[in-house]
Structures are given as structure tokens and as C-alpha cells.
Short mmCIF file of C-alpha atoms in Angstrom, two decimals:
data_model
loop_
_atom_site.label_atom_id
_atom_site.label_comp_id
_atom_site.label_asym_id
_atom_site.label_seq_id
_atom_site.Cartn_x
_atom_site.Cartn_y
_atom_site.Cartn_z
CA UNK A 1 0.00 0.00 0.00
CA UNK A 2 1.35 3.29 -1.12
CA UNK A 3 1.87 6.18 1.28
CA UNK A 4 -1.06 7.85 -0.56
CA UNK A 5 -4.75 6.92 1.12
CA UNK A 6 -7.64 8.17 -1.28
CA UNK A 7 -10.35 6.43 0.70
CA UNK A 8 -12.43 9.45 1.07
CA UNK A 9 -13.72 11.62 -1.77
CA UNK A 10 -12.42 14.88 -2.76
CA UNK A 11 -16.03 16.66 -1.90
CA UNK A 12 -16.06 14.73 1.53
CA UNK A 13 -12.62 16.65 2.85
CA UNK A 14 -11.99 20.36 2.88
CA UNK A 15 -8.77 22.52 1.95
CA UNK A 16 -7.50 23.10 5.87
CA UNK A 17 -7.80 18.89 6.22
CA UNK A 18 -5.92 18.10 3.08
CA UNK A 19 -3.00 20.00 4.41
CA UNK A 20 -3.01 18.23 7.55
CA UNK A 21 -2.88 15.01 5.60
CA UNK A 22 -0.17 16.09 3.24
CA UNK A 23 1.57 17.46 6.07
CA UNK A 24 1.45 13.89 7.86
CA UNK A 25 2.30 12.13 4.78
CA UNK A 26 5.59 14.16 4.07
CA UNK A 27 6.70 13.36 7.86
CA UNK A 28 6.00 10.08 7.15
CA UNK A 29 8.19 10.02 4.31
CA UNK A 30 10.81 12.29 5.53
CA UNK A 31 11.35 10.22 8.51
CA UNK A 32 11.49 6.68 6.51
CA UNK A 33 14.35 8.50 4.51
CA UNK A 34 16.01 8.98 7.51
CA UNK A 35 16.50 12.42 6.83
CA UNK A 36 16.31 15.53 8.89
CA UNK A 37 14.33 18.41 9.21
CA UNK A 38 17.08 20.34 8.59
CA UNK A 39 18.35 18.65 5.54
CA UNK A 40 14.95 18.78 3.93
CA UNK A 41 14.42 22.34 4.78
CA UNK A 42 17.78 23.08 3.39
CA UNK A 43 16.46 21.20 0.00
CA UNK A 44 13.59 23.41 -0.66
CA UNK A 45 15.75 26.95 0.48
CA UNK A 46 13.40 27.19 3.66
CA UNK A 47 14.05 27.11 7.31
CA UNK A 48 13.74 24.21 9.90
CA UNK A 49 10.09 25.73 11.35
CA UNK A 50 8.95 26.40 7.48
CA UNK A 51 9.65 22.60 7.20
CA UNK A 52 7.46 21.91 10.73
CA UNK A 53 4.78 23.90 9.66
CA UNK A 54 4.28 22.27 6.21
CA UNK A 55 4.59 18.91 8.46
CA UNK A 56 2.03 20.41 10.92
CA UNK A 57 -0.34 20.85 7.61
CA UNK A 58 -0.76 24.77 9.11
CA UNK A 59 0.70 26.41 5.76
CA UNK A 60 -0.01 26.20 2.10
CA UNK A 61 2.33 24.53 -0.09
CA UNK A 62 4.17 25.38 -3.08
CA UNK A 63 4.48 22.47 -6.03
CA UNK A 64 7.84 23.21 -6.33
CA UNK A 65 8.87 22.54 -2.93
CA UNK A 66 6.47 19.45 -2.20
CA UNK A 67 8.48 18.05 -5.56
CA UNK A 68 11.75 18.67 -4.39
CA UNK A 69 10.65 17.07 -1.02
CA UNK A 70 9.89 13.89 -2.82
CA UNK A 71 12.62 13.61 -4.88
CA UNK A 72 15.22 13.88 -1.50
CA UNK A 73 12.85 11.36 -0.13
CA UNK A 74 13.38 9.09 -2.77
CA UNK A 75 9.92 8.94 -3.86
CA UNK A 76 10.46 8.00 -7.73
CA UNK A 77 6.93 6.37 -8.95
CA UNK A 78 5.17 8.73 -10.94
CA UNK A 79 2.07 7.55 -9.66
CA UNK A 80 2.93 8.22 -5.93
CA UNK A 81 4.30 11.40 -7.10
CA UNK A 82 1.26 12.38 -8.73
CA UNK A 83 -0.89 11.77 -5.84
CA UNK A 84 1.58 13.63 -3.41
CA UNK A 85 1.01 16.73 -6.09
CA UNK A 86 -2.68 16.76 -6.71
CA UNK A 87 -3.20 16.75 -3.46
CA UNK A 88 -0.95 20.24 -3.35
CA UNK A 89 -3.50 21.60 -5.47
CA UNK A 90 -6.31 20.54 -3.76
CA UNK A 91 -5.37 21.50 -0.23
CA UNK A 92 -4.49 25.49 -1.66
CA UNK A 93 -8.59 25.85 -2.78
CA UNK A 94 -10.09 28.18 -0.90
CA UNK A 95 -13.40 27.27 1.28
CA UNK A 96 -16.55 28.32 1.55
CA UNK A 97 -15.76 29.70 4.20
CA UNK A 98 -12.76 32.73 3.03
CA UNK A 99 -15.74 34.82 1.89
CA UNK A 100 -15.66 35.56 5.38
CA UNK A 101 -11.98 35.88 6.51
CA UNK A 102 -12.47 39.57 7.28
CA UNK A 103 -14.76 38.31 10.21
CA UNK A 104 -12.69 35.65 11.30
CA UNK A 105 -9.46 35.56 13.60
CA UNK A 106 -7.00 32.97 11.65
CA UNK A 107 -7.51 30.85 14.76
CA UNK A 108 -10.72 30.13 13.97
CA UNK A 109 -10.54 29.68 10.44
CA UNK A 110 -8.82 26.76 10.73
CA UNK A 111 -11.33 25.35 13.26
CA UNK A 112 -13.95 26.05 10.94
CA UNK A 113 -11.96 23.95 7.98
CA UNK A 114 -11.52 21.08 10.24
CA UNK A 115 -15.28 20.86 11.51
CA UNK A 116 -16.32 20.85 8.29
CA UNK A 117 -14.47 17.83 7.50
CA UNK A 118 -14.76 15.90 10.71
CA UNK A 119 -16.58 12.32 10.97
CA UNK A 120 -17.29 12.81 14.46
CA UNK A 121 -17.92 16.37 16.93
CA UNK A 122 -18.07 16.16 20.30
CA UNK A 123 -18.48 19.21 22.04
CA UNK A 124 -19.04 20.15 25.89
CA UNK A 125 -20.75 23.51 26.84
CA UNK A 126 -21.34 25.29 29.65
CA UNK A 127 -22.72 28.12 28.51
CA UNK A 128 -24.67 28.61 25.44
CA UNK A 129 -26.62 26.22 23.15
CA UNK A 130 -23.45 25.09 20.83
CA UNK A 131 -22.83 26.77 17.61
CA UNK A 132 -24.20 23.93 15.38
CA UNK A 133 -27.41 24.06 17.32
CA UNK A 134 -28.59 27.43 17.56
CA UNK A 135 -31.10 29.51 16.25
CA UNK A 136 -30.65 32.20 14.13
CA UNK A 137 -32.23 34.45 16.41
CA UNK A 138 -30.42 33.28 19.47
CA UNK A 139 -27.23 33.33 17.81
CA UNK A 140 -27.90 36.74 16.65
CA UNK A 141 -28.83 37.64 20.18
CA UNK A 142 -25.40 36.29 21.41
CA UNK A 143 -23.29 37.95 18.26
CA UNK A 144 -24.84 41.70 19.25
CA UNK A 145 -24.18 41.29 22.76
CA UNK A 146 -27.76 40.75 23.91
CA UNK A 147 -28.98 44.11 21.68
CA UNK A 148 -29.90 42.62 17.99
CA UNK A 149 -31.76 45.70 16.89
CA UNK A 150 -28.25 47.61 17.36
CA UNK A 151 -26.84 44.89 15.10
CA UNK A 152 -24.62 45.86 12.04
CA UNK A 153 -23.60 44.78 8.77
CA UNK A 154 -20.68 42.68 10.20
CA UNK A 155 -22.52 41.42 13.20
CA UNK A 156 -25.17 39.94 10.97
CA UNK A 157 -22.88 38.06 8.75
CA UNK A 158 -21.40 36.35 11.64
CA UNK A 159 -24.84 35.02 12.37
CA UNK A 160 -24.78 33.99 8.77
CA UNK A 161 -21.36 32.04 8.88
CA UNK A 162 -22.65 30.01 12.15
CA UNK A 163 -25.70 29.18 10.12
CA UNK A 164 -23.64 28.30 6.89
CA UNK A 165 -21.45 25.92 8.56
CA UNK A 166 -24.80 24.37 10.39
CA UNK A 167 -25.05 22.54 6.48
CA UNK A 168 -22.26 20.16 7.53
CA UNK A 169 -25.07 18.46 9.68
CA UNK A 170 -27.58 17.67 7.02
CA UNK A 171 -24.93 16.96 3.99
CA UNK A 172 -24.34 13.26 2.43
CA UNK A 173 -21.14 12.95 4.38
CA UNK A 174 -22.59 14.43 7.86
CA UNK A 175 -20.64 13.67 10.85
CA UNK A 176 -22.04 12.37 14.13
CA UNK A 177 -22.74 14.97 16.52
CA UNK A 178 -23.17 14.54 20.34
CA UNK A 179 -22.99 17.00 22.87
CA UNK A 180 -23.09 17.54 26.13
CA UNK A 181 -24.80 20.37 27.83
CA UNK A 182 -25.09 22.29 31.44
CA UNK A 183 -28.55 22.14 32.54
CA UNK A 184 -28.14 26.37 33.20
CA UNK A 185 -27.57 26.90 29.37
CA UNK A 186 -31.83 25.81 29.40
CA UNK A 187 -32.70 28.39 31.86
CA UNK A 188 -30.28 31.68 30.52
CA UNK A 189 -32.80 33.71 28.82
CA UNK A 190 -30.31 34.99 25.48
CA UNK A 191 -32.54 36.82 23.30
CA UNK A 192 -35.80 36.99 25.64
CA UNK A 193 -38.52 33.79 26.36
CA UNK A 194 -39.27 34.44 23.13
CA UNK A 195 -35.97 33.60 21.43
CA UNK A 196 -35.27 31.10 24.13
CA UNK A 197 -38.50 28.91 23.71
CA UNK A 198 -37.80 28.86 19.86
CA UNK A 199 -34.39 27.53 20.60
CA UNK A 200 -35.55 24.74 22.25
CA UNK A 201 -38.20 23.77 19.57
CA UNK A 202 -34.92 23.72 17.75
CA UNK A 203 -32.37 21.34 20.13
CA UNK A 204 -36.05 18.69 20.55
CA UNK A 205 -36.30 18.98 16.12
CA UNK A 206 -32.35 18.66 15.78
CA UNK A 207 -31.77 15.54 18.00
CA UNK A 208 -34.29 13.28 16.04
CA UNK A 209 -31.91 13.11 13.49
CA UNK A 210 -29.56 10.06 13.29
CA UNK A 211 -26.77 11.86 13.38
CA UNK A 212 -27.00 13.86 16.49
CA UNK A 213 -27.55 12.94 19.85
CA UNK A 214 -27.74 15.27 22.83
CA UNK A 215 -27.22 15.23 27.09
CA UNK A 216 -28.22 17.64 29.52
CA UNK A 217 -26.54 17.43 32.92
CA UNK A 218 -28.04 18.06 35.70
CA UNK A 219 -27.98 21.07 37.78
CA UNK A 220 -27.05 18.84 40.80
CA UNK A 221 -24.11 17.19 39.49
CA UNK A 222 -22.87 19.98 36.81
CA UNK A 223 -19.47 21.25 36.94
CA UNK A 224 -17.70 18.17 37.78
CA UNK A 225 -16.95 16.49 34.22
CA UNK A 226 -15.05 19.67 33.09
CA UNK A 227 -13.83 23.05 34.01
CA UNK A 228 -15.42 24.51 30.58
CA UNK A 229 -16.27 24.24 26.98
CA UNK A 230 -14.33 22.11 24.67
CA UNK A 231 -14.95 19.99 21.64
CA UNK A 232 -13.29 16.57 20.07
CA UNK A 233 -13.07 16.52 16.66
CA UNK A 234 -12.40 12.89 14.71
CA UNK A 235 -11.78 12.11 10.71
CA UNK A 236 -12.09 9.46 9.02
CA UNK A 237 -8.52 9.75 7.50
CA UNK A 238 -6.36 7.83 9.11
CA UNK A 239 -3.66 9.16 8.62
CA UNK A 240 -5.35 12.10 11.49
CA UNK A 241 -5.59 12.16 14.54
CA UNK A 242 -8.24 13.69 17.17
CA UNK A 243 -7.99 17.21 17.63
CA UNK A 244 -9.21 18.58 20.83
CA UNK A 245 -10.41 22.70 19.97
CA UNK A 246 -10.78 25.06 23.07
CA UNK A 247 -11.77 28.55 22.85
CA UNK A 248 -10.72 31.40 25.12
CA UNK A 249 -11.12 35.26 25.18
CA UNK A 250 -7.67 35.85 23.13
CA UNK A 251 -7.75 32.64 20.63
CA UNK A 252 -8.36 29.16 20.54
CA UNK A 253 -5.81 26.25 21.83
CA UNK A 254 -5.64 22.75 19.49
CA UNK A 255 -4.61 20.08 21.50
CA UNK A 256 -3.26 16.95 19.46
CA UNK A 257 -0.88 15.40 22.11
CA UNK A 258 -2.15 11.49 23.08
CA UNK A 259 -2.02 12.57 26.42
CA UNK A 260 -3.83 15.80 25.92
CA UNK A 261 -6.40 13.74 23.62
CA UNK A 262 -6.97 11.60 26.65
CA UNK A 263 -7.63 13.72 29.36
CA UNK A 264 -10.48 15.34 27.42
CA UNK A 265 -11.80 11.73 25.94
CA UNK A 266 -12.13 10.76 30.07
CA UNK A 267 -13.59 14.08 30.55
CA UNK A 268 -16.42 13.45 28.07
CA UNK A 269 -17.04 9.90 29.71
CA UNK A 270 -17.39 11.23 32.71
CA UNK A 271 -19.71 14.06 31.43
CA UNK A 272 -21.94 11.64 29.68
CA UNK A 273 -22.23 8.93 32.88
CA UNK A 274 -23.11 12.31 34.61
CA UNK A 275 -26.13 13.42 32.28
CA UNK A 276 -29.02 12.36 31.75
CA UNK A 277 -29.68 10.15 28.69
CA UNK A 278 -30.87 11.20 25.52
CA UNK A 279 -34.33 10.10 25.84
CA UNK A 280 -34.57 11.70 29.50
CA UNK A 281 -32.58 14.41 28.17
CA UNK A 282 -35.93 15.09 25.50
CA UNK A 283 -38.06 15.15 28.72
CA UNK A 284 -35.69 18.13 30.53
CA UNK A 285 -35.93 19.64 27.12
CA UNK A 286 -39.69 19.73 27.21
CA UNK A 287 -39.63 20.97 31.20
CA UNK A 288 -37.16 23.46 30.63
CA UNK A 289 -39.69 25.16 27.97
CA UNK A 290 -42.69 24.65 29.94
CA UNK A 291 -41.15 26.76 33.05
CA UNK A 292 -39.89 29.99 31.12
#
């Protein structure tokens, strides 16, 4: 089997994943070659940490360089090569997404190109309704700082990139979606009773779908599974592994250690032995509405 793994479609992976698997697959065959990072970098006229972040799949690559890479390596099928290369050119398209770069910190770009292309998300919050979830109107509410009506042009495109990448859910390739959610997030009026209410409709429509399943815990044991929001993210590329995404006021962290990967995979056990089950989760749902 060739270094090259084309199991998934081109449509079914973004731009920010195919650089992560390029990335990995030049490591790969860097480190077979038994050459270092500093010998390759020194092939392509770059530096050591140009070479890591093309190996990190967190830059965009040049043909020229990815070429010269596999010649060093010793990578002489055309075939291979060819595979190595179109995959260059497929990881530099732009997403749907870069029509709104001028919104988005860089940080979350990239989070946004790797949800889209994730098999599985597993997210924790604390706080608010997840992103995937939500309303327009409560997201809105939450984008304008609790005042929509002073909402401007920028503000209201920001409601409409959270409800563009809501698609993923309901696409041909959807992922599995299960999260885990703070009985508080239920009660905290954002946007009114109004907007609130409507949101709920929307978590009891969402989670008869397949693909996503949802837990509320309990007032009386919240707060011990975690210390706040996070989500897993999973591919079906082997050649990936999990990512682990948390957000904080100045940027976003993206934890890929084992270890890291495990502390927040126990955390999510424990979180889900903690709520209450799907179906009872459905009946908290329907209380929660009846009592605002």
C-alpha cells in the first residue's frame, strides 16, 4: 500500500484537512528517509520551522517545494508522485468559508476547515446552546451582545457564517454529533422567552436526526466532568488524529498530544455517565420550555 490513502472523496474533505494530511504524509516520508528536518528544509531553500509547519499541515504549499521534497525522499513512482502533487492543489482551494476571513481571527478559520471535514464532533458547553445548534435568532442575540436591533452589517454576517457551517449536519457525508450540555444553558434567557423557547423547539427537532444525539446534565451534578467548553473533533482519515479545539477570550488552543487527547476523551465519559440520557434528556428539554 502506497503512502497515498484516497479512501475518502475529494467533496467529503476540505482545503485546511488536506493540508493536515499532506503534512502527515511528508513526515511520514521524511522520517522513513532517515533524513532531517534540517536537511529537507535546506532542500527546498526554507528554514527548519517552514519545514514543521508544512509537516504540521498549518501552511499552504508550493508544487515546487512538495516536488523537491519527494525527490530527497526518494519517492520516484510517478504515480505516488502524482498523488503527493494533486493533493498540493487541492489542499491550496479556498473554502466556503474565506468569503468571510475579514470576520474571522486565523484561529478560527482553521477550526472552521476542520469541523467541516470531521466524521465525528463532540463538544461540551457550559454556557450557550453550541454553535451547530442554535437559532438564528439566538445566535444573533449572542453575536450583538444581547442588543440585535443595534446589530450591524458585520454582526449579521457572523450570524450567517454560524448558520452556513450548520449545512455540515444535514450533507451526504454528515458527521455524528453529540454533545453535552449544562442544565443552566436551558434556563439563561439569550434573546428573551421568546428567542429562548424557539431555541428549544430547535435542540427537541435537531436531535431526532440520526446523526446527532444530545445530554443535559443536571444542575445537581454539573461542573464536575469539566472546568469549561471544549470539543473533540475525529476524521475518518487515518492518517489524522483527534484534535481537541478550546476557545478562550484571546484565541483558541488545538490540542493533538495522546495525552492531551486523553484527558479530554475521560472528561467526556465522565460528562456523559453524569447526564441524563438522551431520551430523558428530550423530557428536561420539554420541562425546561414549559417553566420559562
Amino acid at each position: 500500500m502506497g503512502m497515498i490513502d484516497d479512501r475518502r472523496s475529494e467533496a467529503a474533505t476540505g482545503p485546511t484537512v488536506r493540508r493536515l494530511i499532506l503534512g502527515t504524509q511528508l513526515r511520514r516520508l521524511r522520517e522513513r528517509a532517515e533524513i532531517t528536518r534540517a536537511s529537507a528544509a535546506y532542500s527546498i531553500r526554507g528554514s527548519e520551522s517552514k519545514l514543521s509547519r508544512m509537516e504540521s499541515g498549518r501552511v499552504g504549499f508550493k508544487e515546487r517545494d512538495v516536488a523537491d521534497l519527494l525527490t530527497l525522499y526518494g519517492v520516484t513512482d510517478e504515480e505516488e508522485r502524482q498523488k503527493v502533487l494533486n493533493l498540493v492543489e487541492q489542499s491550496n482551494v479556498q473554502g466556503w468559508w474565506h468569503a468571510y476571513s475579514d470576520l474571522m481571527p486565523k484561529w478560527f478559520e482553521d477550526y472552521v476547515g476542520l469541523e467541516e471535514s470531521a466524521s465525528q464532533i463532540k463538544a461540551y458547553e457550559n454556557q450557550f446552546v453550541p454553535g451547530l445548534l442554535q437559532t438564528e435568532d439566538y445566535a444573533l442575540a449572542i453575536a450583538s451582545r444581547g442588543r440585535p436591533e443595534n446589530a450591524d452589517r458585520d454582526t449579521e454576517r457572523k450570524v450567517h457564517l454560524r448558520m452556513q457551517r450548520q449545512k455540515v449536519l444535514l450533507g451526504q457525508s454528515a458527521p455524528k454529533l453529540w454533545v453535552v450540555i449544562d442544565e443552566s444553558v436551558l434556563y439563561r434567557r439569550i434573546g428573551g422567552v421568546r428567542v429562548l423557547r424557539a431555541q428549544l423547539d430547535h435542540l427537541l427537532e435537531m436531535t431526532t436526526l440520526p446523526n446527532i444525539t444530545a445530554q443535559v446534565v443536571p444542575y445537581q451534578t454539573s461542573g464536575y466532568g469539566a472546568e469549561g467548553a471544549f470539543t473533540l473533533l475525529r476524521f475518518g482519515e487515518q492518517e489524522l488524529s483527534d484534535i481537541v479545539y478550546v476557545e478562550h477570550l484571546a484565541g483558541a488552543l488545538y490540542l493533538e498530544k495522546p495525552e492531551e487527547i486523553e484527558i479530554y476523551s475521560r472528561a467526556l465519559d465522565r460528562l456523559a455517565v453524569e447526564a441524563e440520557t438522551p431520551a430523558r434528556t428530550r423530557q428536561t428539554l420539554l420541562k425546561a420550555r414549559e417553566d420559562i
